């Protein structure tokens, strides 16, 4: 049997999203680290898998797929466990999940990544966060989380009362934000705080963190 | 029967994408213009339909959905004509389409919107394009179109040999780019040029342009 492979980096939120999804589905796979510090994602042979030079790439049964959200959608459709799928086959229910998948990509992630860049990545590289950028991005993220707080009064998770990929997609950036001053934006909103604690406690996400710990050791 | 409604603006590419998709499916709907110049999308009652204050919103059978790509996915799943669906029910085939849907959102649209802002919107408002931004965005879009040129050697359309929503999503921005100097980026790549001519000639897209013409008259 061909081995499933994830080519990616444990420093890439997109890679971590895909790993969290595969662990939810109890799928066997091999993780192939791509050295992004050496720019290997912008060189051959990686470019033959993803001409846009971005991780991760997912290889399964001869098909090589890129774009993390697309990988997550299709693995969830293909491998979802009966009754605990991360998607719905019902078109109307999936419409709502699809809505919140795109909200993550277009509303939540842009300010989240700005904050993580300023407060996690820059300090690691020895430079100081730009406090003007931080303040603006915190205000932007706060507005998004206000919408989430209202939404979570209507359903247990973002897309429905069931855990779906709309939630999975938030894991890596929520985890990183909790290590910054933006933590207050999450903790000051009770429903967002409870949702965040619950999804970060999923065993599948625990396995991703374990992989990161092992790689660091 | 409840009437389907699209709340949006004919100046919004996201609205035009949804309209093109509904016309492909021969769906009856009512178009409800949202006056974006007056900021109506950032006020009630619009905010009760989309708390992020963005057009379009699609109302169908009591469900109000936002995020254009999510609307397009779910209407295609729900109303696709047998054998000419804009999506696939086959998980492996849809995985590839999903891939190119996300490429449009993450690779193609960002430089396309920068170019349209500089060369269409700014001149309309009486200011000059920033040529440095234009040059950078043209280089960025050129790289994306190089990937498209290679892709279109392998399949007739972006997602497969069939016209799918991965193609539909490109219509409004391709149409606008053809009215700018970025036209050369499309015309200098023979397969991109042929693909672009073919998809812009779809009768469903013609109906969208007709709506725009009537609104202007």
XYZ file of C-alpha atoms in Angstrom:
434
model
C 0.000 0.000 0.000
C 1.239 3.453 -0.849
C 2.073 5.439 2.256
C 0.232 8.700 2.828
C 2.654 11.582 3.259
C 2.481 15.108 4.585
C 5.326 17.319 3.354
C 5.443 20.328 5.622
C 6.906 22.173 8.568
C 5.947 22.090 12.245
C 6.428 25.868 12.232
C 3.699 26.319 9.634
C 0.132 26.828 10.914
C -1.223 25.403 7.640
C 0.763 22.179 8.183
C -0.474 21.889 11.785
C -4.097 22.287 10.630
C -3.694 19.361 8.242
C -1.986 17.208 10.895
C -4.796 17.927 13.389
C -7.313 16.826 10.776
C -5.467 13.593 9.931
C -5.177 12.689 13.628
C -8.933 13.298 14.062
C -9.432 10.661 11.366
C -6.882 8.243 12.913
C -5.065 8.084 9.590
C -1.604 6.584 9.222
C 0.805 8.866 7.469
C 4.459 9.741 7.202
C 5.539 13.288 8.014
C 8.277 14.568 5.705
C 9.824 17.764 7.111
C 10.538 20.520 4.598
C 13.389 22.789 5.663
C 11.810 26.206 5.201
C 14.776 28.005 6.802
C 16.872 26.659 3.921
C 14.130 27.709 1.486
C 13.529 24.140 0.327
C 9.846 24.935 -0.297
C 10.866 27.405 -2.983
C 13.154 24.936 -4.803
C 12.856 21.713 -6.767
C 11.759 19.009 -6.076
C 9.187 20.677 -3.787
C 8.012 23.040 -6.533
C 7.008 20.058 -8.658
C 4.485 19.185 -5.936
C 3.260 22.734 -5.309
C 4.257 25.291 -7.945
C 3.357 28.084 -5.487
C 6.079 26.922 -3.088
C 3.969 26.636 0.052
C 3.631 23.900 2.640
C 1.961 21.538 3.249
C 1.514 19.072 0.404
C -0.522 15.937 1.052
C 0.194 12.807 -0.954
C -2.396 10.055 -0.981
C -2.840 7.272 -3.508
C -0.709 9.007 -6.105
C -2.511 12.352 -5.800
C -0.506 15.270 -4.497
C -2.696 18.029 -3.147
C -1.793 21.473 -1.829
C -3.736 24.335 -0.159
C -4.380 23.254 3.435
C -8.107 24.027 3.508
C -8.646 21.988 0.338
C -6.681 19.064 1.835
C -8.726 19.226 5.016
C -12.040 19.324 3.163
C -11.197 16.356 0.978
C -9.665 14.166 3.684
C -12.731 14.862 5.844
C -15.032 13.851 3.011
C -12.990 10.763 2.270
C -12.113 9.511 5.751
C -14.748 10.980 8.080
C -15.893 8.485 10.718
C -19.618 7.776 10.419
C -21.530 10.122 12.717
C -18.462 12.085 13.763
C -17.552 13.562 10.401
C -15.895 16.951 10.491
C -18.172 17.939 7.593
C -21.786 17.290 6.661
C -23.039 15.487 3.590
C -26.305 17.396 3.997
C -25.962 20.370 1.663
C -27.800 22.882 3.863
C -25.843 21.975 6.992
C -22.551 21.986 5.129
C -23.446 25.435 3.742
C -23.207 26.834 7.261
C -19.950 25.006 7.971
C -18.537 26.282 4.643
C -19.511 29.773 5.742
C -17.417 29.525 8.926
C -14.518 27.847 7.124
C -14.261 30.956 4.963
C -14.694 33.239 7.981
C -11.589 31.627 9.492
C -9.631 32.265 6.303
C -10.828 35.775 5.556
C -11.656 37.311 8.949
C -9.853 35.480 11.756
C -6.540 34.430 10.282
C -5.304 37.752 8.827
C -5.227 39.663 12.172
C -4.162 36.480 14.035
C -1.116 36.057 11.779
C -0.191 39.728 12.142
C -0.226 39.371 15.948
C 1.771 36.129 15.864
C 4.343 37.694 13.552
C 4.775 40.728 15.800
C 4.689 38.966 19.164
C 6.097 35.489 18.501
C 8.231 35.495 15.365
C 9.890 38.919 15.597
C 11.031 38.452 19.228
C 12.465 35.017 18.289
C 14.542 36.746 15.609
C 15.690 39.386 18.071
C 13.490 42.294 17.007
C 10.776 44.119 18.929
C 7.055 44.043 18.095
C 5.659 47.147 16.436
C 3.113 48.278 19.037
C 1.063 50.257 16.507
C 0.577 47.154 14.353
C -0.211 45.103 17.486
C -2.874 47.570 18.645
C -4.539 47.690 15.226
C -4.535 43.914 14.806
C -5.857 43.411 18.337
C -8.758 45.759 17.603
C -9.445 43.882 14.346
C -9.302 40.480 16.031
C -11.475 41.747 18.885
C -14.227 42.636 16.396
C -14.031 39.157 14.879
C -14.201 37.524 18.311
C -17.260 39.637 19.176
C -19.003 37.968 16.240
C -17.775 34.564 17.463
C -19.086 35.259 20.970
C -22.565 35.948 19.529
C -22.348 32.951 17.207
C -21.356 30.569 20.042
C -24.550 31.542 21.891
C -26.448 29.897 19.015
C -24.406 26.754 18.416
C -21.876 24.822 20.482
C -19.171 25.064 17.838
C -18.707 27.602 15.074
C -20.258 25.636 12.217
C -22.859 23.622 14.140
C -23.407 21.787 17.414
C -20.818 19.299 16.207
C -17.060 19.821 16.014
C -16.208 20.463 12.355
C -13.305 21.591 10.221
C -14.441 25.181 10.757
C -13.150 24.690 14.328
C -10.078 22.583 13.412
C -8.739 25.402 11.235
C -8.497 27.711 14.263
C -6.288 25.449 16.406
C -2.709 26.492 15.558
C -3.322 30.225 15.627
C -5.416 30.087 18.826
C -2.629 28.078 20.470
C -0.028 30.689 19.474
C -2.197 33.661 20.469
C -2.561 32.232 23.995
C 1.190 32.762 24.396
C 0.863 36.492 23.671
C -0.886 39.517 25.173
C -3.725 38.833 22.713
C -4.711 36.078 25.168
C -6.892 38.683 26.874
C -9.057 38.952 23.733
C -9.924 35.285 24.106
C -10.231 35.162 27.892
C -12.481 38.206 28.193
C -15.178 36.547 26.063
C -16.673 33.665 28.070
C -18.071 31.622 25.185
C -14.967 32.101 23.045
C -12.831 31.135 26.036
C -14.820 27.931 26.665
C -14.823 27.001 22.965
C -11.090 27.626 22.735
C -10.328 25.489 25.833
C -12.479 22.687 24.571
C -11.095 22.450 21.051
C -7.469 22.801 22.189
C -8.084 19.838 24.545
C -8.988 17.466 21.665
C -6.702 14.404 21.748
C -5.943 14.884 18.031
C -4.530 18.347 18.757
C -2.571 16.857 21.671
C -0.853 14.552 19.172
C 0.175 17.527 17.058
C 1.696 19.266 20.103
C 3.484 16.021 20.976
C 5.034 15.923 17.490
C 6.246 19.508 17.998
C 7.701 18.655 21.423
C 9.541 15.627 20.056
C 10.957 17.604 17.149
C 12.243 20.242 19.572
C 13.855 17.669 21.913
C -42.610 29.709 -2.348
C -40.020 31.862 -0.681
C -38.075 33.913 -3.183
C -34.315 33.445 -3.334
C -32.498 36.717 -2.841
C -29.009 38.027 -3.423
C -28.182 41.127 -1.391
C -25.137 42.703 -2.949
C -23.568 45.260 -5.242
C -22.781 45.084 -8.945
C -19.481 46.793 -8.104
C -18.433 43.908 -5.872
C -16.481 41.064 -7.513
C -17.746 38.675 -4.816
C -21.360 39.532 -5.724
C -20.675 39.019 -9.442
C -19.140 35.591 -8.745
C -22.307 34.490 -6.968
C -24.545 35.882 -9.744
C -22.508 34.040 -12.402
C -22.957 30.835 -10.450
C -26.734 31.276 -10.035
C -27.153 31.987 -13.757
C -25.152 28.820 -14.570
C -27.767 26.932 -12.562
C -30.708 28.779 -14.201
C -31.993 29.722 -10.765
C -34.692 32.329 -10.229
C -33.724 34.955 -7.711
C -34.301 38.559 -6.788
C -31.329 40.917 -6.705
C -31.473 43.394 -3.823
C -28.912 46.181 -4.314
C -26.980 47.244 -1.218
C -25.792 50.844 -1.407
C -22.142 50.448 -0.475
C -21.347 54.095 -1.246
C -23.769 54.984 1.561
C -22.129 52.340 3.770
C -25.345 50.339 4.067
C -23.350 47.082 4.330
C -21.840 48.332 7.585
C -25.210 49.225 9.162
C -28.315 47.471 10.356
C -30.315 45.692 8.991
C -27.516 44.351 6.751
C -25.295 43.506 9.738
C -27.965 41.154 11.045
C -27.462 39.071 7.884
C -23.658 39.281 7.827
C -22.040 40.540 11.040
C -18.801 41.128 9.099
C -20.539 43.718 6.913
C -19.583 42.327 3.533
C -21.613 41.621 0.391
C -23.080 39.405 -0.898
C -25.576 37.605 1.297
C -27.628 34.816 -0.244
C -31.058 34.006 1.151
C -32.632 30.707 0.252
C -35.406 28.852 2.061
C -34.937 30.865 5.236
C -31.161 30.397 5.381
C -29.031 33.483 4.985
C -25.505 32.666 3.945
C -22.483 34.912 3.511
C -18.904 34.417 2.185
C -19.149 34.202 -1.604
C -17.073 31.046 -2.030
C -19.188 29.229 0.543
C -22.383 30.347 -1.228
C -21.033 29.170 -4.570
C -20.005 25.773 -3.211
C -23.333 25.109 -1.586
C -25.542 26.334 -4.436
C -23.479 24.189 -6.820
C -23.959 21.159 -4.586
C -27.654 21.850 -4.235
C -28.631 22.932 -7.737
C -25.990 21.478 -10.067
C -27.502 20.127 -13.292
C -26.843 16.402 -13.674
C -23.680 15.893 -15.693
C -22.828 19.588 -15.868
C -22.284 20.232 -12.177
C -19.740 22.913 -11.354
C -18.414 20.571 -8.647
C -17.825 16.825 -8.374
C -19.438 14.449 -5.927
C -16.436 12.171 -6.398
C -14.149 13.011 -3.489
C -10.858 12.602 -5.376
C -11.984 14.726 -8.318
C -13.431 17.396 -6.047
C -10.127 17.452 -4.119
C -8.422 18.853 -7.211
C -11.201 21.378 -7.816
C -11.017 22.429 -4.141
C -7.297 22.937 -4.630
C -7.842 25.421 -7.474
C -10.703 27.162 -5.667
C -8.240 28.005 -2.907
C -5.563 28.983 -5.423
C -7.966 31.615 -6.778
C -8.547 32.989 -3.280
C -4.982 32.899 -2.015
C -2.793 33.336 -5.108
C -4.747 34.939 -7.949
C -7.135 37.351 -6.286
C -4.735 39.312 -4.015
C -2.537 40.702 -6.849
C -5.579 40.988 -9.162
C -7.409 43.186 -6.639
C -4.315 45.343 -6.108
C -4.104 45.965 -9.875
C -7.817 46.693 -10.176
C -7.657 49.100 -7.255
C -4.710 50.986 -8.752
C -5.822 51.002 -12.383
C -9.631 51.011 -12.263
C -10.848 52.335 -8.918
C -8.280 55.051 -8.215
C -8.616 56.691 -11.672
C -12.428 56.658 -11.268
C -11.982 58.589 -8.022
C -9.631 61.034 -9.713
C -6.298 59.775 -8.379
C -3.361 58.280 -10.243
C -2.179 54.661 -9.976
C 0.949 54.076 -7.924
C 3.284 52.648 -10.556
C 5.506 50.898 -8.008
C 2.535 48.972 -6.631
C 1.378 48.201 -10.180
C 4.790 46.812 -11.172
C 5.022 44.629 -8.075
C 1.494 43.284 -8.427
C 2.007 42.616 -12.149
C 5.128 40.581 -11.351
C 3.206 38.681 -8.681
C 0.255 38.001 -10.988
C 2.615 37.005 -13.798
C 4.090 34.271 -11.607
C 0.609 32.975 -10.808
C -0.346 32.971 -14.494
C 2.837 31.029 -15.334
C 1.535 28.277 -13.069
C -1.876 28.508 -14.761
C -0.267 28.242 -18.210
C 1.436 24.992 -17.153
C -1.731 23.705 -15.503
C -3.869 24.397 -18.573
C -1.553 22.160 -20.608
C -2.760 19.273 -18.441
C -6.498 19.989 -18.209
C -8.892 22.077 -20.275
C -10.053 24.109 -17.270
C -8.277 24.822 -13.990
C -9.903 22.164 -11.856
C -10.539 19.489 -14.473
C -11.568 19.022 -18.115
C -14.978 20.343 -17.085
C -15.901 23.934 -16.281
C -16.138 24.179 -12.482
C -16.469 26.797 -9.777
C -12.673 27.070 -9.718
C -13.096 28.821 -13.098
C -16.291 30.751 -12.212
C -14.487 32.491 -9.344
C -12.030 34.109 -11.775
C -14.624 35.813 -14.005
C -15.096 39.281 -12.480
C -11.427 39.985 -11.862
C -10.336 38.659 -15.280
C -12.954 40.879 -16.896
C -11.662 43.949 -15.040
C -7.999 43.137 -15.695
C -8.672 43.047 -19.453
C -9.496 46.765 -19.216
C -6.052 47.568 -17.786
C -2.415 47.270 -18.873
C -2.359 43.929 -17.029
C -4.178 42.589 -20.108
C -0.743 41.798 -21.534
C -0.147 39.278 -18.739
C -3.152 37.304 -19.974
C -2.627 37.745 -23.715
C 1.042 36.772 -23.685
C 0.209 33.301 -22.349
C -1.607 31.372 -25.072
C -3.383 28.815 -22.884
C -4.379 31.400 -20.281
C -5.634 33.640 -23.099
C -7.761 30.859 -24.628
C -9.133 29.800 -21.229
C -9.977 33.389 -20.358
C -11.769 34.012 -23.702
C -13.734 30.829 -23.332
C -14.958 31.315 -19.798
C -15.809 34.999 -20.327
C -17.965 33.919 -23.283
C -20.219 31.716 -21.112
C -23.873 32.815 -21.489
C -24.223 32.926 -17.683
C -21.464 35.524 -17.492
C -23.139 37.426 -20.342
C -26.232 37.708 -18.159
C -24.172 39.238 -15.354
C -22.701 41.822 -17.738
C -26.219 42.574 -18.990
C -27.363 43.249 -15.415
C -24.454 45.657 -15.003
C -25.280 47.414 -18.288
C -28.936 47.819 -17.326
C -28.035 49.197 -13.905
C -25.751 51.767 -15.537
C -28.384 52.860 -18.091
